[in-house]
Amino acid sequence: MSEQSIKRPRGTNDYFGESAIALQRLRTLLLEEGALYGAMEVDPPIFEESRLFHRSVGESSDIVRKETFDLVRKGDKDYTLRPEFTAGVNRLVLENKLYSSPDLPIRFSYFGKVFRYERPQSGRLREFHQFGVEFLDKEVDLDTSLDALLLSVSATQKALGKKVLVQLNYLGSFASRERYKKALHDYFEPKVDQMCEDCKARLLTNPLRILDCKVEADQAIAKDAPSIEDYLDEKDKAEYQTMLSTLDHMGLSYRKDPGLVRGLDYYTGLVWEIYDEENPDFPALGGGGKYSSLMHDIGGPDFEGIGFSLGVERLLLDMSAQRKAELSLLQGPDLFVVDLAKDGKALEIMKRLRGEGIPCYAASFARALGGAFKMADRIHAKNTLVVFEDGHMEIKEMATRNQVPIEEEDLLKVLKGE
Ligand code: AMP
């Protein structure tokens, strides 16, 4: 064999076998959890007009500044692989005029691939899956906001089978946030020469983003920056207080983090991130927040939203081996057929059984029967049917190893356990 020269791109995964099953099970589990909160699944395209992300995610966010996969131009429009779902879901709501529905809030969930041109490392991929929701309304109220937060927690806990910690912050109304940005600008301006190149750019585009910087020296400077809590107006403060006391009342464990601003430009109000309580150094499992100008920015009416997304690969990485084994448990076929006769009879039987909803798996075994039974065990088949050359058949229940002759007309009854 010549050496393989075409390999999987860096920062992507091949899903097959157990990992493919675990991914599929997580998808079902997470979407079902969303349905408990009234969210219906949507599936927007994987690529959108580049303008959608550049306008909505915000020119100053890292995602847009350097992390999007922009497709080579064909025709007269520029397209970009989605780096997140929020913008696409908002575009979908706008384009299909769903905002005029009398039934608000709109509650949508999603599960799918997103793409970011990042430096790959553990837990940081270029192609990964996100599960999340967007709840949209003319004004997102307290109940809707807390429902989104609670769903993000319950979905993560259900997936992992362990407790999570919420870190949260409150960015206030648009006006409060702008006042705070001005205060941050004034604080960082005299210090920015000592800071990284990204922070120099952030000072001009969105000084809030400096608080997100991962460079240690910059974090030390940011430690003494003004706090958002001093820039909230009375209405903001009252809403934040009600949220916190409701969460206290519900016994949800959270930590306030005044430096939490989240990567995208459009957040106002509540923002949060989810961490593994037992393993707090593990990177964020998910995050979310409220936004108020996104729909307007893409040409729609004044409409607010709150949403979160969980990184599915991070869930898989943080999961205990036992939980992963539970999730990826292979449900083998009801019937594994070893066709020694090869005269079409086995095929006919399988066609009939599949018509009755019985999953069948066939292997054309030329080897000894012992090998066939080993394969049946490996694929977790519940029963094995051997069709012998002379036409007679035997069925073996794999759990009990009990092997008996069987007639064709009795097969369905036996397989259905009747
Ligand atoms: P974000 O859309 O940036 O708020 O990210 C939401 C969640 O997606 C994060 O909390 C992570 O769990 C996950 N995530 C973000 N970026 C990556 C990445 N490059 N690779 C894997 N997961 C990611």
Coordinates of C-alpha atoms and ligand atoms in Angstrom, one line a residue:
M1 CA 0.0 0.0 0.0
S2 CA 1.3 3.5 -0.8
E3 CA 1.4 6.0 2.1
Q4 CA -1.9 7.8 2.8
S5 CA -1.4 11.4 1.7
I6 CA -4.9 12.8 2.2
K7 CA -5.7 13.1 5.9
R8 CA -8.6 14.4 8.0
P9 CA -8.2 18.2 8.3
R10 CA -6.8 19.5 11.6
G11 CA -9.4 20.3 14.2
T12 CA -12.1 17.9 12.8
N13 CA -13.3 14.5 14.0
D14 CA -14.3 11.3 12.2
Y15 CA -17.3 9.9 13.9
F16 CA -17.8 6.1 13.6
G17 CA -18.7 3.2 15.8
E18 CA -19.2 4.1 19.4
S19 CA -18.4 7.8 19.0
A20 CA -21.1 8.1 16.2
I21 CA -23.6 6.4 18.5
A22 CA -22.7 8.6 21.4
L23 CA -23.1 11.7 19.2
Q24 CA -26.5 10.5 17.9
R25 CA -27.7 9.7 21.5
L26 CA -26.6 13.1 22.7
R27 CA -28.5 14.7 19.9
T28 CA -31.7 13.0 20.8
L29 CA -31.2 13.5 24.6
L30 CA -30.5 17.3 24.2
L31 CA -33.3 18.0 21.7
E32 CA -35.8 16.1 23.9
E33 CA -34.7 18.2 26.9
G34 CA -35.3 21.3 24.8
A35 CA -38.8 19.9 23.9
L36 CA -39.6 19.8 27.7
Y37 CA -39.2 23.6 27.6
G38 CA -41.3 23.9 24.5
A39 CA -38.5 24.3 22.0
M40 CA -39.0 23.0 18.4
E41 CA -36.0 22.0 16.3
V42 CA -35.0 24.2 13.4
D43 CA -32.3 23.4 10.8
P44 CA -31.0 26.5 9.0
P45 CA -28.3 26.1 6.2
I46 CA -24.7 25.4 7.1
F47 CA -23.6 28.4 5.1
E48 CA -25.1 31.8 4.9
E49 CA -24.3 35.1 3.3
S50 CA -21.1 36.4 4.9
R51 CA -22.8 39.7 5.7
L52 CA -25.1 37.9 8.1
F53 CA -22.3 37.0 10.5
H54 CA -20.3 40.2 9.9
R55 CA -23.2 42.3 10.9
S56 CA -24.8 40.3 13.6
V57 CA -21.9 38.7 15.4
G58 CA -20.2 42.1 15.4
E59 CA -17.1 43.2 13.5
S60 CA -15.1 43.4 16.7
S61 CA -15.7 39.8 17.9
D62 CA -12.8 37.4 17.4
I63 CA -15.1 35.0 15.5
V64 CA -15.6 37.5 12.7
R65 CA -12.2 39.2 12.8
K66 CA -10.2 36.0 12.2
E67 CA -12.1 32.8 12.8
T68 CA -14.7 32.3 10.1
F69 CA -14.4 29.9 7.2
D70 CA -15.1 32.1 4.2
L71 CA -15.9 30.2 1.1
V72 CA -14.2 31.0 -2.2
R73 CA -16.6 33.4 -4.1
K74 CA -18.7 31.8 -6.8
G75 CA -21.2 34.1 -8.4
D76 CA -22.0 37.5 -7.0
K77 CA -22.3 36.8 -3.2
D78 CA -19.8 35.9 -0.4
Y79 CA -20.7 33.0 1.7
T80 CA -19.4 31.8 5.1
L81 CA -19.7 28.5 7.0
R82 CA -21.7 29.3 10.1
P83 CA -19.5 29.9 13.2
E84 CA -22.6 29.7 15.4
F85 CA -26.4 29.3 15.1
T86 CA -27.8 32.5 16.6
A87 CA -27.5 34.7 13.5
G88 CA -28.9 32.0 11.2
V89 CA -31.9 31.3 13.5
N90 CA -32.7 35.0 13.7
R91 CA -32.4 35.3 9.9
L92 CA -34.8 32.3 9.6
V93 CA -37.3 34.0 11.9
L94 CA -37.0 37.3 10.0
E95 CA -37.2 35.8 6.5
N96 CA -40.2 33.6 7.3
K97 CA -41.9 36.5 9.2
L98 CA -42.3 34.3 12.2
Y99 CA -41.9 37.5 14.4
S100 CA -45.6 38.3 13.5
S101 CA -46.8 35.1 15.1
P102 CA -49.4 35.7 17.8
D103 CA -47.8 32.9 19.8
L104 CA -44.7 34.4 21.5
P105 CA -42.1 33.7 22.6
I106 CA -40.8 31.7 19.7
R107 CA -38.8 28.8 21.1
F108 CA -36.4 27.1 18.7
S109 CA -33.7 24.5 19.4
Y110 CA -30.9 23.3 17.1
F111 CA -28.2 20.7 16.9
G112 CA -25.5 20.8 14.2
K113 CA -22.1 21.5 13.0
V114 CA -20.4 24.9 13.3
F115 CA -17.0 26.0 11.9
R116 CA -14.3 28.3 13.3
Y117 CA -10.8 28.7 12.0
E118 CA -9.1 28.4 15.4
R119 CA -5.8 26.9 16.5
P120 CA -6.8 23.3 17.2
Q121 CA -6.1 21.9 20.7
S122 CA -7.9 19.7 23.1
G123 CA -11.5 20.9 23.3
R124 CA -10.9 23.5 20.6
L125 CA -11.8 22.3 17.1
R126 CA -12.4 23.8 13.7
E127 CA -15.5 21.8 13.1
F128 CA -17.7 20.9 16.1
H129 CA -21.3 20.5 17.1
Q130 CA -23.4 22.8 19.1
F131 CA -26.8 22.2 20.7
G132 CA -28.7 25.3 21.8
V133 CA -31.9 27.3 21.7
E134 CA -33.0 30.7 20.8
F135 CA -36.1 32.1 22.5
L136 CA -37.4 35.3 20.8
D137 CA -40.0 37.8 21.7
K138 CA -40.8 41.5 21.4
E139 CA -39.4 41.8 24.9
V140 CA -37.8 38.8 26.5
D141 CA -39.2 38.7 30.0
L142 CA -37.9 37.2 33.2
D143 CA -39.6 33.9 32.8
T144 CA -38.2 33.3 29.3
S145 CA -34.7 34.4 30.4
L146 CA -34.7 32.1 33.3
D147 CA -36.2 29.2 31.4
A148 CA -33.3 29.5 28.9
L149 CA -30.8 29.5 31.7
L150 CA -32.4 26.5 33.5
L151 CA -32.6 24.5 30.2
S152 CA -28.9 25.1 29.6
V153 CA -28.2 23.7 33.0
S154 CA -30.6 20.7 32.9
A155 CA -29.5 19.8 29.4
T156 CA -25.8 19.8 30.4
Q157 CA -26.4 17.9 33.6
K158 CA -28.5 15.3 31.8
A159 CA -25.9 14.8 29.2
L160 CA -23.0 14.5 31.6
G161 CA -24.9 12.8 34.5
K162 CA -23.2 15.3 37.0
K163 CA -23.6 18.8 38.4
V164 CA -22.5 22.0 36.7
L165 CA -21.7 25.4 37.9
V166 CA -23.1 28.6 36.3
Q167 CA -21.0 31.7 36.1
L168 CA -23.2 34.7 35.3
N169 CA -23.1 38.4 34.7
Y170 CA -25.6 41.1 33.8
L171 CA -24.6 43.6 31.1
G172 CA -27.7 45.8 31.5
S173 CA -29.7 47.6 28.8
F174 CA -28.1 48.9 25.7
A175 CA -27.7 52.3 27.2
S176 CA -26.1 51.0 30.4
R177 CA -23.7 48.9 28.3
E178 CA -22.7 51.8 26.2
R179 CA -22.0 53.9 29.3
Y180 CA -19.9 51.0 30.7
K181 CA -18.0 50.7 27.4
K182 CA -17.1 54.4 27.6
A183 CA -15.8 53.9 31.2
L184 CA -13.7 50.9 30.1
H185 CA -12.3 52.9 27.2
D186 CA -11.2 55.7 29.5
Y187 CA -9.6 53.1 31.9
F188 CA -7.7 51.1 29.3
E189 CA -6.6 54.0 26.9
P190 CA -3.6 55.0 28.9
K191 CA -2.5 51.4 29.5
V192 CA -3.1 49.9 26.1
D193 CA 0.5 50.3 24.9
Q194 CA 1.5 47.5 27.3
M195 CA -1.3 45.2 26.1
C196 CA -1.5 42.7 23.2
E197 CA -2.3 43.6 19.6
D198 CA -5.8 42.2 19.9
C199 CA -6.6 44.4 22.9
K200 CA -5.3 47.5 21.0
A201 CA -7.8 46.8 18.3
R202 CA -10.6 46.0 20.9
L203 CA -10.1 49.3 22.6
L204 CA -11.3 51.0 19.4
T205 CA -14.0 48.5 18.3
N206 CA -15.4 47.2 21.6
P207 CA -13.5 47.7 24.9
L208 CA -15.8 45.2 26.6
R209 CA -14.0 42.5 24.7
I210 CA -10.7 43.3 26.5
L211 CA -12.2 41.7 29.6
D212 CA -12.3 38.4 27.6
C213 CA -8.5 38.5 26.8
K214 CA -6.7 35.4 27.8
V215 CA -3.2 37.0 27.9
E216 CA -2.1 36.9 31.6
A217 CA -0.4 40.4 31.6
D218 CA -3.6 41.9 30.1
Q219 CA -5.8 40.1 32.7
A220 CA -3.7 41.7 35.4
I221 CA -4.4 45.1 34.0
A222 CA -8.1 44.3 33.5
K223 CA -8.4 43.2 37.2
D224 CA -8.8 46.8 38.4
A225 CA -11.1 47.9 35.5
P226 CA -14.5 49.5 36.4
S227 CA -17.2 47.0 37.2
I228 CA -20.5 46.8 35.2
E229 CA -22.5 46.8 38.4
D230 CA -21.7 50.5 38.8
Y231 CA -23.1 51.4 35.4
L232 CA -26.5 49.6 35.6
D233 CA -29.5 51.8 35.9
E234 CA -32.3 51.2 38.5
K235 CA -34.4 49.1 36.2
D236 CA -31.4 46.9 35.3
K237 CA -30.5 46.5 38.9
A238 CA -34.0 45.5 39.9
E239 CA -34.2 42.9 37.2
Y240 CA -30.8 41.4 38.0
Q241 CA -31.8 41.2 41.7
T242 CA -35.0 39.4 40.9
M243 CA -33.2 37.0 38.7
L244 CA -30.6 36.2 41.4
S245 CA -33.2 35.8 44.1
T246 CA -35.3 33.5 41.9
L247 CA -32.2 31.4 41.2
D248 CA -31.4 31.3 45.0
H249 CA -34.9 30.2 45.6
M250 CA -34.6 27.4 43.1
G251 CA -31.3 26.3 44.7
L252 CA -29.3 26.7 41.5
S253 CA -25.6 27.0 42.1
Y254 CA -24.1 30.0 40.4
R255 CA -21.2 32.4 40.8
K256 CA -21.3 36.1 39.8
D257 CA -18.4 37.0 37.4
P258 CA -18.3 40.8 36.6
G259 CA -15.6 40.1 34.0
L260 CA -17.8 37.8 31.9
V261 CA -18.8 39.5 28.7
R262 CA -18.8 36.6 26.2
G263 CA -17.3 36.6 22.7
L264 CA -19.9 38.2 20.6
D265 CA -20.8 41.8 20.4
Y266 CA -24.5 41.7 20.7
Y267 CA -25.2 40.7 24.3
T268 CA -27.2 42.8 26.7
G269 CA -28.8 41.8 30.0
L270 CA -28.1 38.3 31.4
V271 CA -25.0 36.4 30.1
W272 CA -23.7 33.1 31.5
E273 CA -21.3 30.3 31.0
I274 CA -21.5 26.7 32.2
Y275 CA -18.6 24.8 33.8
D276 CA -18.1 21.4 35.3
E277 CA -18.5 21.8 39.1
E278 CA -16.1 19.0 39.9
N279 CA -13.6 20.1 37.2
P280 CA -13.6 23.9 37.1
D281 CA -10.4 24.1 35.1
F282 CA -12.1 22.4 32.2
P283 CA -13.0 25.0 29.5
A284 CA -16.6 26.3 29.3
L285 CA -19.2 23.6 28.4
G286 CA -21.6 26.2 27.1
G287 CA -22.7 29.8 27.3
G288 CA -25.5 32.1 26.5
G289 CA -27.0 35.5 26.8
K290 CA -29.7 37.9 25.9
Y291 CA -29.5 40.2 22.9
S292 CA -31.7 43.0 21.8
S293 CA -30.4 44.6 18.6
L294 CA -29.6 41.5 16.4
M295 CA -32.9 41.3 14.6
H296 CA -32.9 45.0 14.0
D297 CA -29.3 44.9 12.7
I298 CA -30.2 42.4 10.0
G299 CA -33.1 44.5 8.8
G300 CA -35.9 43.2 11.0
P301 CA -38.2 44.7 13.6
D302 CA -37.3 45.4 17.2
F303 CA -37.2 41.9 18.6
E304 CA -35.2 40.5 21.4
G305 CA -33.8 37.1 22.0
I306 CA -32.1 34.9 24.6
G307 CA -30.2 31.8 23.7
F308 CA -27.3 29.5 24.7
S309 CA -25.2 26.9 23.0
L310 CA -23.4 23.9 24.4
G311 CA -20.2 22.5 22.8
V312 CA -21.1 18.9 22.1
E313 CA -17.5 17.7 21.7
R314 CA -16.7 19.4 25.1
L315 CA -19.5 17.4 26.7
L316 CA -18.1 14.2 25.2
L317 CA -14.6 15.1 26.4
D318 CA -15.7 15.9 29.9
M319 CA -17.9 12.8 30.2
S320 CA -16.9 10.0 32.5
A321 CA -16.0 6.8 30.8
Q322 CA -19.0 5.1 32.4
R323 CA -21.4 7.7 31.1
K324 CA -19.9 7.5 27.6
A325 CA -20.2 3.7 27.7
E326 CA -23.9 4.1 28.7
L327 CA -24.5 6.5 25.8
S328 CA -22.7 4.6 23.2
L329 CA -24.1 1.2 24.1
L330 CA -24.6 -0.6 20.8
Q331 CA -28.1 -1.9 20.3
G332 CA -27.4 -4.8 18.0
P333 CA -29.8 -6.2 15.5
D334 CA -32.5 -8.6 16.6
L335 CA -31.3 -11.1 14.1
F336 CA -27.9 -11.9 12.6
V337 CA -28.2 -14.3 9.6
V338 CA -25.5 -16.7 8.6
D339 CA -26.4 -17.8 5.1
L340 CA -24.6 -21.0 4.2
A341 CA -27.2 -22.0 1.6
K342 CA -26.7 -18.9 -0.6
D343 CA -29.8 -19.9 -2.6
G344 CA -31.9 -16.7 -2.0
K345 CA -33.9 -18.2 0.9
A346 CA -32.1 -16.2 3.6
L347 CA -32.7 -13.0 1.6
E348 CA -36.4 -13.7 1.3
I349 CA -36.7 -14.4 5.0
M350 CA -34.9 -11.1 5.9
K351 CA -37.0 -9.1 3.5
R352 CA -40.2 -10.4 5.2
L353 CA -38.8 -9.8 8.7
R354 CA -37.6 -6.3 7.9
G355 CA -41.1 -5.6 6.5
E356 CA -42.3 -6.5 10.0
G357 CA -39.9 -4.1 11.6
I358 CA -37.3 -6.6 12.7
P359 CA -33.7 -5.3 12.2
C360 CA -31.6 -8.0 10.4
Y361 CA -27.9 -8.1 9.6
A362 CA -26.4 -10.6 7.2
A363 CA -22.9 -11.9 6.7
S364 CA -21.9 -14.2 3.9
F365 CA -19.8 -16.6 6.0
A366 CA -17.5 -19.0 4.2
R367 CA -15.7 -19.6 7.4
A368 CA -16.5 -21.9 10.4
L369 CA -19.6 -21.3 12.3
G370 CA -17.7 -20.4 15.5
G371 CA -16.4 -17.3 13.7
A372 CA -19.9 -16.3 12.8
F373 CA -21.1 -16.5 16.4
K374 CA -18.1 -14.5 17.5
M375 CA -19.1 -11.8 15.0
A376 CA -22.7 -12.0 16.2
D377 CA -21.4 -11.3 19.8
R378 CA -19.2 -8.4 18.6
I379 CA -22.2 -6.6 16.9
H380 CA -24.4 -7.4 19.9
A381 CA -26.9 -9.4 17.9
K382 CA -29.7 -10.8 20.0
N383 CA -30.2 -14.0 17.9
T384 CA -28.4 -15.7 15.2
L385 CA -30.1 -17.7 12.4
V386 CA -28.1 -20.2 10.5
V387 CA -29.5 -21.3 7.1
F388 CA -27.7 -24.5 6.3
E389 CA -26.9 -25.8 2.8
D390 CA -29.6 -28.5 3.0
G391 CA -32.2 -25.8 3.8
H392 CA -32.9 -26.6 7.4
M393 CA -32.5 -23.7 9.9
E394 CA -31.4 -23.2 13.5
I395 CA -31.7 -20.2 15.7
K396 CA -29.3 -19.4 18.6
E397 CA -30.3 -16.9 21.4
M398 CA -27.0 -15.2 22.0
A399 CA -27.6 -14.4 25.7
T400 CA -28.4 -18.0 26.7
R401 CA -26.4 -19.7 24.0
N402 CA -29.5 -21.9 23.5
Q403 CA -29.6 -23.2 19.9
V404 CA -32.6 -25.0 18.4
P405 CA -34.0 -26.0 15.0
I406 CA -36.7 -23.6 13.7
E407 CA -39.3 -23.5 10.9
E408 CA -39.7 -20.4 8.8
E409 CA -43.3 -19.8 9.9
D410 CA -42.3 -19.7 13.6
L411 CA -39.5 -17.2 13.2
L412 CA -41.5 -14.0 13.7
K413 CA -43.2 -15.3 16.8
V414 CA -39.9 -16.3 18.4
L415 CA -38.3 -13.0 17.5
K416 CA -41.2 -11.0 18.9
G417 CA -41.0 -13.1 22.1
E418 CA -44.6 -14.3 21.6
Ligands
AMP1 P1 -19.7 30.3 21.9 O1 -20.6 30.2 20.7 O2 -18.3 30.8 21.5 O3 -20.3 31.0 23.0 O4 -19.5 28.8 22.3 C1 -20.4 28.0 22.9 C2 -19.8 26.7 23.4 O5 -19.3 26.0 22.2 C3 -18.6 26.9 24.2 O6 -19.0 27.0 25.6 C4 -17.9 25.6 24.0 O7 -18.4 24.5 24.7 C5 -18.2 25.3 22.5 N1 -17.0 25.8 21.7 C6 -16.7 27.0 21.3 N2 -15.7 27.1 20.5 C7 -15.3 25.8 20.3 C8 -14.3 25.1 19.6 N3 -13.4 25.8 18.8 N4 -14.2 23.8 19.7 C9 -15.0 23.0 20.4 N5 -16.0 23.6 21.1 C10 -16.2 24.9 21.1

